[in-house]
Amino acid sequence: MEPNTPRIAVIIVNFGTAPLALEAVSSVWNAADSDAVPEIHVLDNASPGEEARVLAEAIDARGWQDRVHLHISTKNLGFGRGNNLVLHALADSEKPPDFVFLLNPDATLRKPALEILTKCLLAHPGVGVAGALLHDAEGRPSTSAFRFPGLAGEFAEAASFGPLTRLLDRWRIPLPPGHPSGSVDWVTGAAAMFRFEALRQVGFFDPGFFLYYEEVDLMRRLAAAGWECRHVHEAEVEHAEGAATGLRGDEVGQRRRPAYWYESRRLYFYRSHGRAGAIGCTLAAILGAWVNHVHSRLRGRRPWIPDRFIRDSWRHMLAPLLTGWRPQGRP
């Protein structure tokens, strides 16, 4: 490794997907030059069964001991807190990394991706995070870059109605899969490289999130601190969506969401818009869902929104917000 080569740490958080996590590690190993393999940190997030043992034995058997470090949590911390466990350890180390690459266990790198993201951060000192373009199992590009959620975007996404979608296009949350490289609000946390200095400045992930919206909140805070977020279309990562979370893209529109998804939405909107704004965004999504119900039924189709979305949004979001709920911890 050359003296000026940045130090990169890769973090993979595993829960019940040990074979996929090992494939992800292999893809990082194979994507790097033999003399410049980054340090790789695998956190087993209290997986059921013998996954931690499987990971440990595989690391030994494949001769990865010098570059792959296994961390074992006795509790499922979720995505953000799981990453925080490793991030805090890196911050306390003698030589913290320059860049940190977060990679989902259900994602694998195409060979130049790591190099391309590294060059992006080196070339743009004001960029705090650079995200890759994800491809699905069939090789099709997936949505990987986004706008921050807001009232109009929430209504448009829930309504999912052509004329309204076109009218509100400038506020829509997902950007097209073919969106060119450049500055965006936020990128998927499934394959994103962060400047460690930027992460440390904003205090890593908000531990109030268990799963979902934690990377949106992190990138919102990075933006507030003056850091740019970039989508890098040329850095490609294959993503077996849903293998880690159980929620695939072709199901996400209709399958019922877990309570913690709504709780994360509530926390995100409270943090980003305040109580009144969070109530407004929730009402906008509920109104959009009602529009979706009407136009879908008129066309004889099933509404393309999560099952029981309106009921669950009221129960897990609106009712707590209206009755004085406030988050604990950081402001």
XYZ file of C-alpha atoms in Angstrom, residues 6-328:
323
model
C -6.391 6.357 2.232
C -7.192 3.879 4.957
C -10.575 2.278 4.318
C -12.686 0.261 6.726
C -15.592 -1.807 5.402
C -18.478 -2.635 7.742
C -20.961 -5.447 7.083
C -23.750 -5.994 9.633
C -25.122 -9.536 9.580
C -28.358 -10.896 10.969
C -29.308 -14.359 9.813
C -27.537 -14.113 6.455
C -24.066 -15.553 7.123
C -23.600 -17.127 3.635
C -24.477 -13.819 1.985
C -22.268 -11.863 4.377
C -19.338 -14.094 3.428
C -20.054 -13.464 -0.270
C -20.048 -9.744 0.461
C -16.652 -10.072 2.163
C -15.345 -12.059 -0.822
C -16.500 -9.350 -3.213
C -14.590 -6.700 -1.242
C -11.508 -8.919 -1.103
C -11.663 -9.604 -4.838
C -12.358 -5.969 -5.741
C -9.152 -4.733 -4.096
C -5.569 -5.114 -5.184
C -3.865 -7.963 -3.367
C -1.629 -5.574 -1.441
C -4.393 -3.090 -0.627
C -7.278 -5.107 0.802
C -9.137 -2.765 3.197
C -9.796 -3.777 6.765
C -13.172 -5.487 6.871
C -15.382 -5.550 9.954
C -18.247 -8.036 10.156
C -20.707 -7.551 13.000
C -22.947 -10.462 13.871
C -26.058 -8.808 15.258
C -27.116 -11.616 17.646
C -28.147 -13.834 14.736
C -30.193 -16.917 15.586
C -28.525 -20.325 15.604
C -24.801 -20.761 15.095
C -24.170 -17.926 12.631
C -21.441 -16.272 14.691
C -19.560 -19.582 14.832
C -20.082 -20.123 11.089
C -18.630 -16.689 10.354
C -15.649 -17.221 12.664
C -14.820 -20.627 11.182
C -15.163 -19.338 7.599
C -12.843 -16.408 8.297
C -10.219 -18.801 9.655
C -10.685 -21.368 6.881
C -10.301 -18.772 4.125
C -7.211 -17.190 5.643
C -8.857 -13.806 6.179
C -7.756 -13.379 9.788
C -5.326 -10.520 9.054
C -7.911 -8.285 7.340
C -11.354 -9.444 8.501
C -12.395 -8.653 12.064
C -15.467 -10.308 13.561
C -17.506 -8.407 16.138
C -20.234 -10.243 18.041
C -23.199 -8.513 19.649
C -25.329 -10.334 22.200
C -28.340 -8.204 21.219
C -29.875 -7.339 17.844
C -29.000 -3.650 17.675
C -30.535 -2.939 14.281
C -28.651 -1.355 11.383
C -27.582 2.016 12.739
C -26.621 0.943 16.258
C -24.913 -2.139 14.860
C -22.742 0.048 12.659
C -22.200 2.429 15.575
C -20.671 -0.374 17.626
C -17.933 -0.748 15.024
C -17.681 2.988 14.290
C -17.021 3.802 17.942
C -14.374 1.068 18.071
C -12.723 2.585 14.999
C -12.874 6.058 16.531
C -11.092 4.762 19.638
C -8.418 2.922 17.651
C -4.858 4.157 17.323
C -5.310 4.930 13.616
C -8.944 5.549 12.636
C -9.728 5.083 8.935
C -10.039 7.910 6.436
C -13.118 6.412 4.795
C -15.756 3.920 5.921
C -17.684 1.837 3.407
C -20.998 0.389 4.574
C -22.060 -2.684 2.644
C -25.210 -4.735 3.123
C -24.677 -8.475 3.557
C -26.999 -9.013 0.568
C -24.831 -6.829 -1.689
C -21.678 -7.645 -3.661
C -19.231 -5.283 -5.321
C -18.482 -5.193 -9.001
C -14.716 -4.953 -9.157
C -14.054 -1.215 -9.696
C -16.782 0.057 -7.344
C -14.587 0.518 -4.272
C -11.899 2.293 -6.278
C -14.426 4.581 -7.975
C -16.025 5.646 -4.689
C -12.608 6.218 -3.127
C -11.553 8.427 -6.039
C -14.772 10.413 -5.676
C -14.039 11.272 -2.040
C -10.401 12.036 -2.823
C -11.357 14.353 -5.678
C -14.087 16.187 -3.745
C -13.014 17.165 -0.204
C -16.476 18.569 0.557
C -18.228 15.268 -0.097
C -19.133 13.439 3.099
C -20.747 10.393 1.500
C -20.726 8.771 -1.935
C -23.243 6.087 -2.862
C -23.079 3.360 -5.493
C -25.644 2.382 -8.121
C -27.425 -0.824 -7.138
C -28.425 -3.547 -9.597
C -31.086 -6.160 -8.886
C -30.721 -9.911 -9.389
C -31.585 -9.532 -13.094
C -28.921 -6.857 -13.573
C -31.383 -3.973 -13.841
C -30.424 -0.692 -12.141
C -32.400 0.044 -8.983
C -33.327 3.322 -7.360
C -30.225 4.334 -5.399
C -30.518 8.117 -4.971
C -33.268 10.143 -3.378
C -34.681 13.478 -2.272
C -35.388 14.061 1.393
C -38.965 13.122 2.318
C -41.418 15.982 2.756
C -45.130 16.729 2.674
C -45.573 16.804 -1.122
C -43.303 13.813 -1.654
C -45.140 11.739 0.928
C -48.477 12.505 -0.708
C -47.160 11.696 -4.203
C -45.578 8.400 -3.149
C -48.661 7.186 -1.297
C -51.084 8.282 -4.045
C -49.023 6.595 -6.797
C -51.330 8.120 -9.424
C -49.868 9.138 -12.792
C -51.266 12.681 -13.139
C -50.464 13.568 -9.533
C -47.042 11.953 -9.745
C -46.175 14.031 -12.811
C -47.549 17.204 -11.240
C -45.449 16.689 -8.100
C -42.398 15.267 -9.875
C -39.990 17.861 -8.456
C -40.834 16.694 -4.914
C -40.858 12.944 -5.519
C -38.573 11.106 -3.122
C -36.944 8.430 -5.348
C -34.843 9.626 -8.265
C -34.886 7.526 -11.470
C -32.578 4.464 -11.530
C -30.693 6.064 -14.417
C -30.051 9.291 -12.498
C -26.593 10.608 -13.453
C -23.712 11.007 -11.051
C -23.836 14.156 -8.988
C -25.095 15.818 -5.852
C -28.296 14.389 -4.323
C -30.028 14.584 -0.950
C -29.313 11.027 0.157
C -28.209 7.651 -1.165
C -29.013 4.102 -0.152
C -27.093 2.851 2.849
C -26.704 -0.586 1.242
C -23.459 0.516 -0.442
C -22.163 3.914 0.640
C -18.696 5.267 1.415
C -18.407 7.921 4.132
C -15.631 10.270 5.085
C -14.867 9.243 8.666
C -14.213 12.844 9.678
C -17.767 13.722 8.592
C -19.304 10.773 10.446
C -17.475 11.644 13.633
C -18.527 15.299 13.335
C -22.255 14.427 13.351
C -21.990 11.676 15.954
C -22.548 8.601 13.751
C -26.052 7.078 13.502
C -28.858 8.274 15.759
C -29.352 5.316 18.149
C -33.085 6.034 18.297
C -33.565 4.213 14.994
C -33.740 0.422 14.936
C -34.179 -0.205 11.212
C -35.182 2.027 8.259
C -34.680 5.785 7.858
C -31.472 5.789 9.883
C -29.316 6.528 6.828
C -31.753 9.223 5.666
C -31.442 10.910 9.031
C -27.653 10.542 9.024
C -27.341 12.157 5.594
C -29.772 14.908 6.599
C -27.474 15.743 9.514
C -24.413 15.575 7.263
C -26.076 18.044 4.891
C -26.919 20.346 7.805
C -23.232 20.245 8.802
C -22.227 21.344 5.292
C -21.229 17.997 3.760
C -22.256 17.076 0.226
C -23.804 13.725 -0.707
C -23.056 12.331 -4.156
C -24.564 9.523 -6.190
C -21.863 7.778 -8.247
C -23.566 6.014 -11.139
C -20.321 4.400 -12.337
C -19.774 2.477 -9.072
C -21.953 -0.618 -9.429
C -23.085 -3.043 -6.743
C -25.300 -6.093 -7.111
C -28.041 -6.174 -4.500
C -30.212 -9.185 -3.669
C -32.839 -6.853 -2.243
C -34.771 -8.160 0.716
C -32.455 -11.051 1.540
C -31.325 -9.209 4.667
C -34.625 -7.527 5.608
C -37.197 -9.936 4.167
C -38.807 -7.121 2.170
C -38.171 -7.248 -1.576
C -38.757 -4.390 -3.975
C -41.608 -6.151 -5.794
C -43.383 -6.670 -2.456
C -42.618 -3.390 -0.770
C -45.670 -1.664 -2.206
C -48.224 -4.053 -0.701
C -46.752 -6.127 2.098
C -47.600 -4.949 5.605
C -44.740 -3.080 7.273
C -43.508 -3.912 10.777
C -44.265 -1.498 13.607
C -40.636 -0.374 13.769
C -40.865 0.928 10.174
C -43.579 3.357 11.244
C -41.737 4.194 14.452
C -38.653 5.055 12.390
C -40.766 7.249 10.081
C -42.225 9.025 13.102
C -38.774 9.665 14.552
C -37.360 10.843 11.216
C -40.146 13.331 10.544
C -40.024 14.600 14.120
C -36.259 15.122 13.882
C -36.421 16.778 10.453
C -39.739 18.680 10.538
C -40.720 19.036 14.194
C -43.999 17.824 15.691
C -46.277 19.922 13.449
C -44.330 18.958 10.336
C -44.359 15.274 11.298
C -48.134 15.405 11.749
C -48.491 17.163 8.391
C -46.330 14.614 6.554
C -48.246 11.732 8.136
C -51.589 13.256 7.147
C -50.286 13.840 3.614
C -49.301 10.165 3.346
C -52.686 9.054 4.694
C -54.511 11.310 2.211
C -52.339 9.957 -0.599
C -53.123 6.403 0.493
C -56.846 7.198 0.359
C -56.407 8.516 -3.212
C -54.523 5.316 -4.045
C -57.390 3.212 -2.692
C -59.967 5.090 -4.760
C -58.211 5.064 -8.135
C -57.016 1.464 -7.678
C -60.489 0.163 -6.851
C -62.012 2.053 -9.764
C -59.611 0.219 -12.069
C -60.176 -3.132 -10.388
C -56.663 -3.325 -8.944
C -55.261 -3.866 -5.492
C -54.006 -0.603 -3.954
C -50.229 -0.265 -4.337
C -49.559 0.721 -0.743
C -48.581 -1.395 2.266
C -51.395 -3.471 3.699
C -53.166 -1.617 6.554
C -51.079 1.477 5.834
C -53.710 3.989 6.954
C -54.540 2.099 10.158
C -50.893 1.513 11.047
C -49.917 5.121 10.224
C -52.593 6.318 12.634
C -51.636 3.852 15.359
C -47.844 4.089 15.209
C -47.345 7.643 13.936
C -50.246 10.047 14.191
C -51.692 8.984 17.542
C -48.355 9.223 19.419
C -47.578 12.585 17.789
C -50.983 13.973 18.783
C -50.707 12.753 22.371
C -47.388 14.338 23.289
C -44.805 11.701 22.310
C -41.268 12.990 22.057
C -38.070 11.049 21.339
C -35.420 10.451 23.930
